[in-house]
Coordinates of N, CA, C and O and ligand atoms in Angstrom, one line a residue:
X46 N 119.9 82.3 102.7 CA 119.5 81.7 101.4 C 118.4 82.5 100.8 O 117.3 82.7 101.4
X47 N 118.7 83.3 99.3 CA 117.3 84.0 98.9 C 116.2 83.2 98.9 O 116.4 82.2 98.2
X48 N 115.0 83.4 99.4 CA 113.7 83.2 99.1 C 113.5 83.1 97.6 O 114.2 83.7 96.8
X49 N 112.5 82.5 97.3 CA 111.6 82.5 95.8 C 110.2 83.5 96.2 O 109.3 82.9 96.8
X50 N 109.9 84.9 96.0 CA 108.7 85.6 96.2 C 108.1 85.6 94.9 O 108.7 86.2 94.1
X51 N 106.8 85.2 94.5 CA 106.0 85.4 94.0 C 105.4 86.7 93.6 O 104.7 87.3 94.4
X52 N 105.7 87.1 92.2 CA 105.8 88.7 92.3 C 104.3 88.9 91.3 O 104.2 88.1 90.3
X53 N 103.2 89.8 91.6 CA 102.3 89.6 91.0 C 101.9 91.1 90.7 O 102.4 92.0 91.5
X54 N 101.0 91.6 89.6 CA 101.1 93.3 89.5 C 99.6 93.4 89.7 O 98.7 92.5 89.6
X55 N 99.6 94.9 90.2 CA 98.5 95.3 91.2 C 97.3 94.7 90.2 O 96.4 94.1 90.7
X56 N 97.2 94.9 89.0 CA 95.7 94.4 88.0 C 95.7 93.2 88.3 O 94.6 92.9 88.7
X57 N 96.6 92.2 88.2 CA 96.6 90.7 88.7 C 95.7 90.2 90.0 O 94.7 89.4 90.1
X58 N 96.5 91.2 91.0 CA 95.5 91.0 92.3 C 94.3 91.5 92.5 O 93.6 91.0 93.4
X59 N 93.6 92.7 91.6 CA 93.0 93.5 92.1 C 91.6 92.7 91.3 O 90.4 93.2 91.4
X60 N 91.9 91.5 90.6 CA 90.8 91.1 90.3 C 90.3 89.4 91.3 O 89.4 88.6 91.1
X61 N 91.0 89.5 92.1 CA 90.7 88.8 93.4 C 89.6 89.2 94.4 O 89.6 88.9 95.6
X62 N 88.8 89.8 94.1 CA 88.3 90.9 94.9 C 86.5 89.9 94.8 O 85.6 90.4 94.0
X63 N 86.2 88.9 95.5 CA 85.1 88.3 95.7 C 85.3 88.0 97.2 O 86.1 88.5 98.0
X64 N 84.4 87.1 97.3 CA 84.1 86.5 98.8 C 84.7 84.8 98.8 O 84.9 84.0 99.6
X65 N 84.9 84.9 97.8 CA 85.1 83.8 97.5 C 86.3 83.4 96.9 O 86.5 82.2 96.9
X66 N 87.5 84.4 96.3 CA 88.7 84.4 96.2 C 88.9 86.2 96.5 O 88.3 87.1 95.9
X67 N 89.8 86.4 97.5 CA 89.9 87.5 97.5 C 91.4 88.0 98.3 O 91.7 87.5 99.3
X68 N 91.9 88.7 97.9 CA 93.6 89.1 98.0 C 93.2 90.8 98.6 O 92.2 91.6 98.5
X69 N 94.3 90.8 99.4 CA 94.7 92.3 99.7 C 96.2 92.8 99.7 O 97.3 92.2 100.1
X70 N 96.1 93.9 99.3 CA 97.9 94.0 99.3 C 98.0 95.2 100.3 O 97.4 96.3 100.5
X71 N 99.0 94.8 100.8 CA 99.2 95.5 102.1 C 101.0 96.0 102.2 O 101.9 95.3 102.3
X72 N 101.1 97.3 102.0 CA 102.7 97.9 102.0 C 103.7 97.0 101.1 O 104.8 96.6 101.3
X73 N 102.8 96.6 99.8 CA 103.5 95.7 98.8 C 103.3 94.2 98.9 O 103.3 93.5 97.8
X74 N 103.0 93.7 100.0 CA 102.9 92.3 99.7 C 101.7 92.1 99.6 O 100.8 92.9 100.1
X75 N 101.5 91.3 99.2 CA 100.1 90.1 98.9 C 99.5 89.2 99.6 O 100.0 88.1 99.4
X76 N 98.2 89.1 100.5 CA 97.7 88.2 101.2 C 96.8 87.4 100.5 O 96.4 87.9 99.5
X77 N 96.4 86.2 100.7 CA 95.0 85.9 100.3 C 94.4 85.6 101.2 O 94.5 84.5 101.7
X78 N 93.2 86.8 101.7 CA 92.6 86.4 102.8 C 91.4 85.7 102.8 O 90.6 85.7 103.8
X79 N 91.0 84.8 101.4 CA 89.8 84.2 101.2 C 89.2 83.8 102.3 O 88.0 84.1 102.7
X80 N 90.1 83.0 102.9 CA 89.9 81.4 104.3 C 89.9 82.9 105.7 O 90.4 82.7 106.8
X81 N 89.7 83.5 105.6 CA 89.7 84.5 107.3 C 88.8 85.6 106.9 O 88.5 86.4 107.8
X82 N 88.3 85.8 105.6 CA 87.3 86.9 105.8 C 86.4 87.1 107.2 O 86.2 88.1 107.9
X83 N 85.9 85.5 107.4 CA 84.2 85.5 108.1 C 85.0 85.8 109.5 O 84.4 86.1 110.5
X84 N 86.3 85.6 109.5 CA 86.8 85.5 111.0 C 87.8 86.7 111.0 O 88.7 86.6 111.8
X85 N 87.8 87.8 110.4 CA 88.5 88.8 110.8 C 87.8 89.9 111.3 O 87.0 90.6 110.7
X86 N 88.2 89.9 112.5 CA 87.4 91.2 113.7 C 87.0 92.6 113.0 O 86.0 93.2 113.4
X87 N 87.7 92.8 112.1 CA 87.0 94.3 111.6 C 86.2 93.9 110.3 O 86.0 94.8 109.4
X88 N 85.8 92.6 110.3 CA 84.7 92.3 109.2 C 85.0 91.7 107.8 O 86.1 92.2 107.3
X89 N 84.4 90.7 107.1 CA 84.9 90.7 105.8 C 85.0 92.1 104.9 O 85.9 92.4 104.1
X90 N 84.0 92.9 105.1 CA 83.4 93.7 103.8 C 84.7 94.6 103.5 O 85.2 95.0 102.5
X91 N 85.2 94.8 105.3 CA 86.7 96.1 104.8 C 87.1 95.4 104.0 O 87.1 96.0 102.9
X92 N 87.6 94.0 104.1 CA 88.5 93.2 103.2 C 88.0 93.6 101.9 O 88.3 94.7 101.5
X93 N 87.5 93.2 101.3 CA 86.9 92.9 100.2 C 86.3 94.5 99.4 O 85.6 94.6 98.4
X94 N 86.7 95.6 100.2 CA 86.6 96.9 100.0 C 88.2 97.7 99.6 O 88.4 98.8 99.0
X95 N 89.1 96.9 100.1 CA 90.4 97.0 100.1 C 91.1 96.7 99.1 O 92.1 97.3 98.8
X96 N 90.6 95.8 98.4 CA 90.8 95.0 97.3 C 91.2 96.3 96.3 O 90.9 97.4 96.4
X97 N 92.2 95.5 95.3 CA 92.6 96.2 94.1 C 93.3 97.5 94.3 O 93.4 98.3 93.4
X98 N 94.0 97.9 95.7 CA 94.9 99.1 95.9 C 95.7 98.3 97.1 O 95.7 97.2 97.7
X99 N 96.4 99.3 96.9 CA 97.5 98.9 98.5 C 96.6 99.2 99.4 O 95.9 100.2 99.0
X100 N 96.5 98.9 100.2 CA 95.6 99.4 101.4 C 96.5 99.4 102.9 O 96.3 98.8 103.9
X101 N 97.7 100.2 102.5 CA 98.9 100.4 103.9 C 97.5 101.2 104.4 O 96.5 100.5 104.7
X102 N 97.5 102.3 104.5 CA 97.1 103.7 105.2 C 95.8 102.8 106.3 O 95.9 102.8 107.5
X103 N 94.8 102.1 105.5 CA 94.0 102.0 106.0 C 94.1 100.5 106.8 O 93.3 100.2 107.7
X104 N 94.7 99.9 106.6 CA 95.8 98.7 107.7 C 96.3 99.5 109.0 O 96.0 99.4 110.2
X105 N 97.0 100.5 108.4 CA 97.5 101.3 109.8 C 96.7 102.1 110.7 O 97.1 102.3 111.9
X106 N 95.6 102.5 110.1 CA 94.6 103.2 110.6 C 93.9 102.6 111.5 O 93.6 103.1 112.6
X107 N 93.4 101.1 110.8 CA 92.6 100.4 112.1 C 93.6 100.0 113.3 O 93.2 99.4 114.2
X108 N 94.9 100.3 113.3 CA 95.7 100.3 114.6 C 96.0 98.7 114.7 O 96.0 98.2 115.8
X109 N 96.4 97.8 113.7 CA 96.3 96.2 113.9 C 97.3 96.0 115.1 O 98.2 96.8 115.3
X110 N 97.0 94.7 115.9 CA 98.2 94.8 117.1 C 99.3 94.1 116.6 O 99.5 94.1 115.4
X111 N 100.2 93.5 117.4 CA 101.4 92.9 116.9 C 100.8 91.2 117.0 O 101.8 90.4 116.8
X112 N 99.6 90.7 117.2 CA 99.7 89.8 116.8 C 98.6 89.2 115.6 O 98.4 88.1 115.1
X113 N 98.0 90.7 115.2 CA 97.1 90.6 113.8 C 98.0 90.6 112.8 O 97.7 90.3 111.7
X114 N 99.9 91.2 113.3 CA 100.6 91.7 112.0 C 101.3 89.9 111.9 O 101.9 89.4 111.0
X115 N 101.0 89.5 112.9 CA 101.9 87.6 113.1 C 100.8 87.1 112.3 O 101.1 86.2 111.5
X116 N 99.4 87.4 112.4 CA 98.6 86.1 112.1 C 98.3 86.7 110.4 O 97.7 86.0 109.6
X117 N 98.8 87.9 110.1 CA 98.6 88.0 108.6 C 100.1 87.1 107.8 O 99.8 86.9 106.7
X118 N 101.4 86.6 108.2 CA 102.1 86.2 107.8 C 101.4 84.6 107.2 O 102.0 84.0 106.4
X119 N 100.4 84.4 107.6 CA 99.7 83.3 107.6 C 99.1 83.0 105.7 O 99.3 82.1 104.9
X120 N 98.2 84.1 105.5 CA 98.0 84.5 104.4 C 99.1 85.2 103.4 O 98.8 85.3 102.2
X121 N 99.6 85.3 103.6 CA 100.9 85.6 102.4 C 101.4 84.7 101.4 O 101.7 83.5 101.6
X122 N 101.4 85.6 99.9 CA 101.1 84.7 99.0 C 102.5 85.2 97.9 O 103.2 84.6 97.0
X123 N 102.5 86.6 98.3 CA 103.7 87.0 96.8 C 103.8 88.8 97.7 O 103.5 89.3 98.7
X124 N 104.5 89.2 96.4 CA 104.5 90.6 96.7 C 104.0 91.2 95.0 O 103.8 90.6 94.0
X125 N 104.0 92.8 95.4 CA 103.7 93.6 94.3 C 104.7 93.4 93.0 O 105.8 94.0 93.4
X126 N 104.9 93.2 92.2 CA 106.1 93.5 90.4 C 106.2 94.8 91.0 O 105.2 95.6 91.2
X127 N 107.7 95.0 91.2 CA 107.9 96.3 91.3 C 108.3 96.9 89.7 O 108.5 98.1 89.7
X128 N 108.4 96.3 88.9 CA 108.5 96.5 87.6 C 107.3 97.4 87.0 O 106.1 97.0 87.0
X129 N 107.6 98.6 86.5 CA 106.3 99.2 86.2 C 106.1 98.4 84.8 O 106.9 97.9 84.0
X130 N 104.4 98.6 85.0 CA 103.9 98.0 83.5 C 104.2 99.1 82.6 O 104.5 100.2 83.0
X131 N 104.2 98.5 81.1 CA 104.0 99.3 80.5 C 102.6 99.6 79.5 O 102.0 98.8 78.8
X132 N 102.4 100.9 79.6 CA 101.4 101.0 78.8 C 101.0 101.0 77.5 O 101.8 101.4 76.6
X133 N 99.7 100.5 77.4 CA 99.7 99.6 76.0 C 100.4 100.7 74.5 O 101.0 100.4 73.4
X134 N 100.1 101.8 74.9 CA 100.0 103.1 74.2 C 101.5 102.9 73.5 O 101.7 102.9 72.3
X135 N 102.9 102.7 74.8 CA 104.1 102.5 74.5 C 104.6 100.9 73.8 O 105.5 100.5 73.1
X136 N 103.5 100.2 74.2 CA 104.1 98.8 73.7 C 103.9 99.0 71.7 O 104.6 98.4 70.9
X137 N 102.9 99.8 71.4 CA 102.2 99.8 70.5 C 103.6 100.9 69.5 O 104.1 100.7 68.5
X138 N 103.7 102.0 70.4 CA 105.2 102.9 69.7 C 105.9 102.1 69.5 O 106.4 102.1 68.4
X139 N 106.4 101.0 70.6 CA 107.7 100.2 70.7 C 107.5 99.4 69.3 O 108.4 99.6 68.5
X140 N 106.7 98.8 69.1 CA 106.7 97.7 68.0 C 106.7 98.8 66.9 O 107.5 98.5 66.0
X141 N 106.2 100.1 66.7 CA 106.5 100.7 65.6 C 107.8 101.1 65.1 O 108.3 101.2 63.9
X142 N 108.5 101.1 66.7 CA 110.2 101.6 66.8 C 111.1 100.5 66.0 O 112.2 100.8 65.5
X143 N 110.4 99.1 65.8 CA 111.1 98.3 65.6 C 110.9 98.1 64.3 O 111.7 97.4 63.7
X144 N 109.7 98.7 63.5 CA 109.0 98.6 62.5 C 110.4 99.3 61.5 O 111.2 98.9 60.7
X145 N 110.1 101.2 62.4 CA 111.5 102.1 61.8 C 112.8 101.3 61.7 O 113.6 101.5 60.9
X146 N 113.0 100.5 62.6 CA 114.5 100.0 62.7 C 115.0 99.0 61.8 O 116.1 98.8 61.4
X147 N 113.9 98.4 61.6 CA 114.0 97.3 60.5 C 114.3 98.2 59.1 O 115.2 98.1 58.3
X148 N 113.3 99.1 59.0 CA 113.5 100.0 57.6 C 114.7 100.5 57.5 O 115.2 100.6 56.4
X149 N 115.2 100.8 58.5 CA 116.5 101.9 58.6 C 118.0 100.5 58.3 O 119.2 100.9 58.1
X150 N 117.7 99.2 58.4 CA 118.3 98.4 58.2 C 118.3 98.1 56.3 O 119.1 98.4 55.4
X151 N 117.5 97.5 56.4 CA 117.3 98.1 55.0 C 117.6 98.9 54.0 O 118.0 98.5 52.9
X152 N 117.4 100.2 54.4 CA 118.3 101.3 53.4 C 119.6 101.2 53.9 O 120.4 101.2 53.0
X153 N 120.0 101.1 55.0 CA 121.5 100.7 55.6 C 122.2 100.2 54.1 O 122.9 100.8 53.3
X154 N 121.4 98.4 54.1 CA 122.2 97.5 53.2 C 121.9 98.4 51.8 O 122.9 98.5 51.1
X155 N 120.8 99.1 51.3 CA 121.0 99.7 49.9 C 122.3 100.6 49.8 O 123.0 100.6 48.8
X156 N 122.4 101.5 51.1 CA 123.5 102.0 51.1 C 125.0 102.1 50.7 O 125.9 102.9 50.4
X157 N 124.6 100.5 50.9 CA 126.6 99.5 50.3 C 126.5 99.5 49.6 O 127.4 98.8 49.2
X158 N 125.4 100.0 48.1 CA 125.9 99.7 47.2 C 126.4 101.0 46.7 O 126.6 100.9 45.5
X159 N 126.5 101.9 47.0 CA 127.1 103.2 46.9 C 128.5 103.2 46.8 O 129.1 103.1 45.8
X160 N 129.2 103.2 48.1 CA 130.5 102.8 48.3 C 131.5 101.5 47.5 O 132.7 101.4 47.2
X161 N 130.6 100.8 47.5 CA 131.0 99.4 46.4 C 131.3 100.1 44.9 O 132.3 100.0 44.3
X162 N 130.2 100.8 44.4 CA 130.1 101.4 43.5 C 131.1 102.4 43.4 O 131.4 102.7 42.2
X163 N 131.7 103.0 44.3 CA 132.5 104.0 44.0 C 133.9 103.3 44.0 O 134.7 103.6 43.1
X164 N 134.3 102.4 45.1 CA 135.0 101.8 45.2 C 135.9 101.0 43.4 O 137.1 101.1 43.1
X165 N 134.6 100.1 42.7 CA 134.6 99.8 41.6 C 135.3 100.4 40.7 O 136.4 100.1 40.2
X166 N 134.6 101.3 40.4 CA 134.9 102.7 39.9 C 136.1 102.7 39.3 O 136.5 102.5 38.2
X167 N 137.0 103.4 41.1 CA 138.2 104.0 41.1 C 139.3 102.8 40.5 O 140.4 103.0 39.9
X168 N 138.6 101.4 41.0 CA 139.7 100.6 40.8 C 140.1 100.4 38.7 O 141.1 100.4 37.9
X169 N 138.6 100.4 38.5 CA 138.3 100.7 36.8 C 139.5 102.2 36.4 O 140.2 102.4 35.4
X170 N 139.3 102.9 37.3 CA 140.1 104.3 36.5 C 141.4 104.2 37.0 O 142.3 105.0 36.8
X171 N 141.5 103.3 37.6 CA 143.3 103.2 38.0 C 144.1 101.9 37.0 O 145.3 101.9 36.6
X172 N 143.0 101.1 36.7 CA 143.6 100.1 35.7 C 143.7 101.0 34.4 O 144.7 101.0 33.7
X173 N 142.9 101.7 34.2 CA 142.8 102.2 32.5 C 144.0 103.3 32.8 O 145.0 103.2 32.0
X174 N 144.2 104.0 33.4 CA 145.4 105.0 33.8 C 146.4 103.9 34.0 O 147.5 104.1 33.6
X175 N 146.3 102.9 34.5 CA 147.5 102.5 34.7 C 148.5 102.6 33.5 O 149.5 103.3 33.3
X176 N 147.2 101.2 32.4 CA 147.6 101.1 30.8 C 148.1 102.0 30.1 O 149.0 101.9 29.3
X177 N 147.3 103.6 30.3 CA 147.4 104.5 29.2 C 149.1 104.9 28.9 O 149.6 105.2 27.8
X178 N 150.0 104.6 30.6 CA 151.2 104.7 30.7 C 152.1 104.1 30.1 O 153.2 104.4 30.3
Ligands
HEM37 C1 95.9 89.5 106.3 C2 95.4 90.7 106.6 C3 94.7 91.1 107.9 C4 94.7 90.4 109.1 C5 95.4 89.1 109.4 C6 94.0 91.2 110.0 C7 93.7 90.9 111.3 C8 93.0 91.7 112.2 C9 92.8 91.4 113.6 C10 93.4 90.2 114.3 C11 92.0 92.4 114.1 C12 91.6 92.5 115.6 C13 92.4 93.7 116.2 C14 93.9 93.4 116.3 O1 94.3 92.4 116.9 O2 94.6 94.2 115.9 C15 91.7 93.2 113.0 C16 90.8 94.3 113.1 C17 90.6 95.2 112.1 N1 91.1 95.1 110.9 FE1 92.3 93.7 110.1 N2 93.5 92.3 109.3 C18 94.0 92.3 108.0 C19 93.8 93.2 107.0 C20 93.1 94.3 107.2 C21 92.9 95.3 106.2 C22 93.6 95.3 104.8 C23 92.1 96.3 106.7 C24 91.6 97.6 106.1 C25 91.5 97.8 104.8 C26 91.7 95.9 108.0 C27 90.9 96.6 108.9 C28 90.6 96.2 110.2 C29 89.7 96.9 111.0 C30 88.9 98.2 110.6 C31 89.7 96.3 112.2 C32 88.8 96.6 113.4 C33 89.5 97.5 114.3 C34 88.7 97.8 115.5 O3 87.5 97.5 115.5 O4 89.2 98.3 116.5 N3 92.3 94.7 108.3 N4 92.3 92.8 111.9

């Protein structure tokens, strides 16, 4: 049965970063190790130094055993949005794109009146040709 994971992006978590609420993300997922800072053997401060990046490399580095990797299941809260953000830069094009598109809709419909117009026209010079016969 799929799980429900709580998907959160790295700026989200990375403002977790006190003594007093504080998250680490580790190879993508998300701990909150507020409640175990004072009691984790290699100290609060790594924790809370960790904050705001993934911090695999330096997880693996302190060598954790297989039952620091059981007792972190404990704190687990979500994983990383693997969805990249977008930047504000593009959100700001995008709404412009939509700005052009709406215009371009616009002259679209002025457009019809061309073809209408021609359309008219022909039917005008086919009745008067019709009569002249
Ligand atoms: C939920 C997350 C974490 C848990 C549950 C956890 C748990 C533990 C445990 C139980 C130990 C004792 C040694 C062992 O049994 O392996 C330990 C040591 C240590 N941890 Fe963590 N840890 C976590 C996250 C981190 C992170 C993100 C870092 C680094 C950025 C880190 C750095 C260290 C260091 C430096 C030690 C000391 C190693 C030593 O002195 O030999 N830990 N941790």
């Amino acid at each position: 049965m799929p799980t429900l994971t709580k998907l959160y992006s790295m700026k989200e978590a990375a403002l977790h970063n006190t003594p007093e609420d504080c998250w680490v993300v580790v190879d993508g997922k998300i701990y909150d190790v507020t409640k175990y800072l004072e009691d984790h053997p290699g100290g609060a401060d790594v924790l809370l130094e960790a904050t705001g990046k993934d911090a695999k490399e330096e997880f693996d580095d302190a060598g954790h055993s297989k039952s620091a990797k059981e007792l972190m299941q404990d704190y687990f809260i979500g994983e990383l949005d693997p969805t990249p953000e977008i930047p504000e830069m593009e959100v700001v094009r995008k709404e412009q794109d939509s700005g052009f598109a709406s215009k371009l809709m616009d002259s679209a419909v002025q457009y019809w009146v061309i073809p209408v117009a021609a359309v008219g026209i022909s039917i005008v010079v086919a009745i008067l040709c019709a009569r002249r016969k």
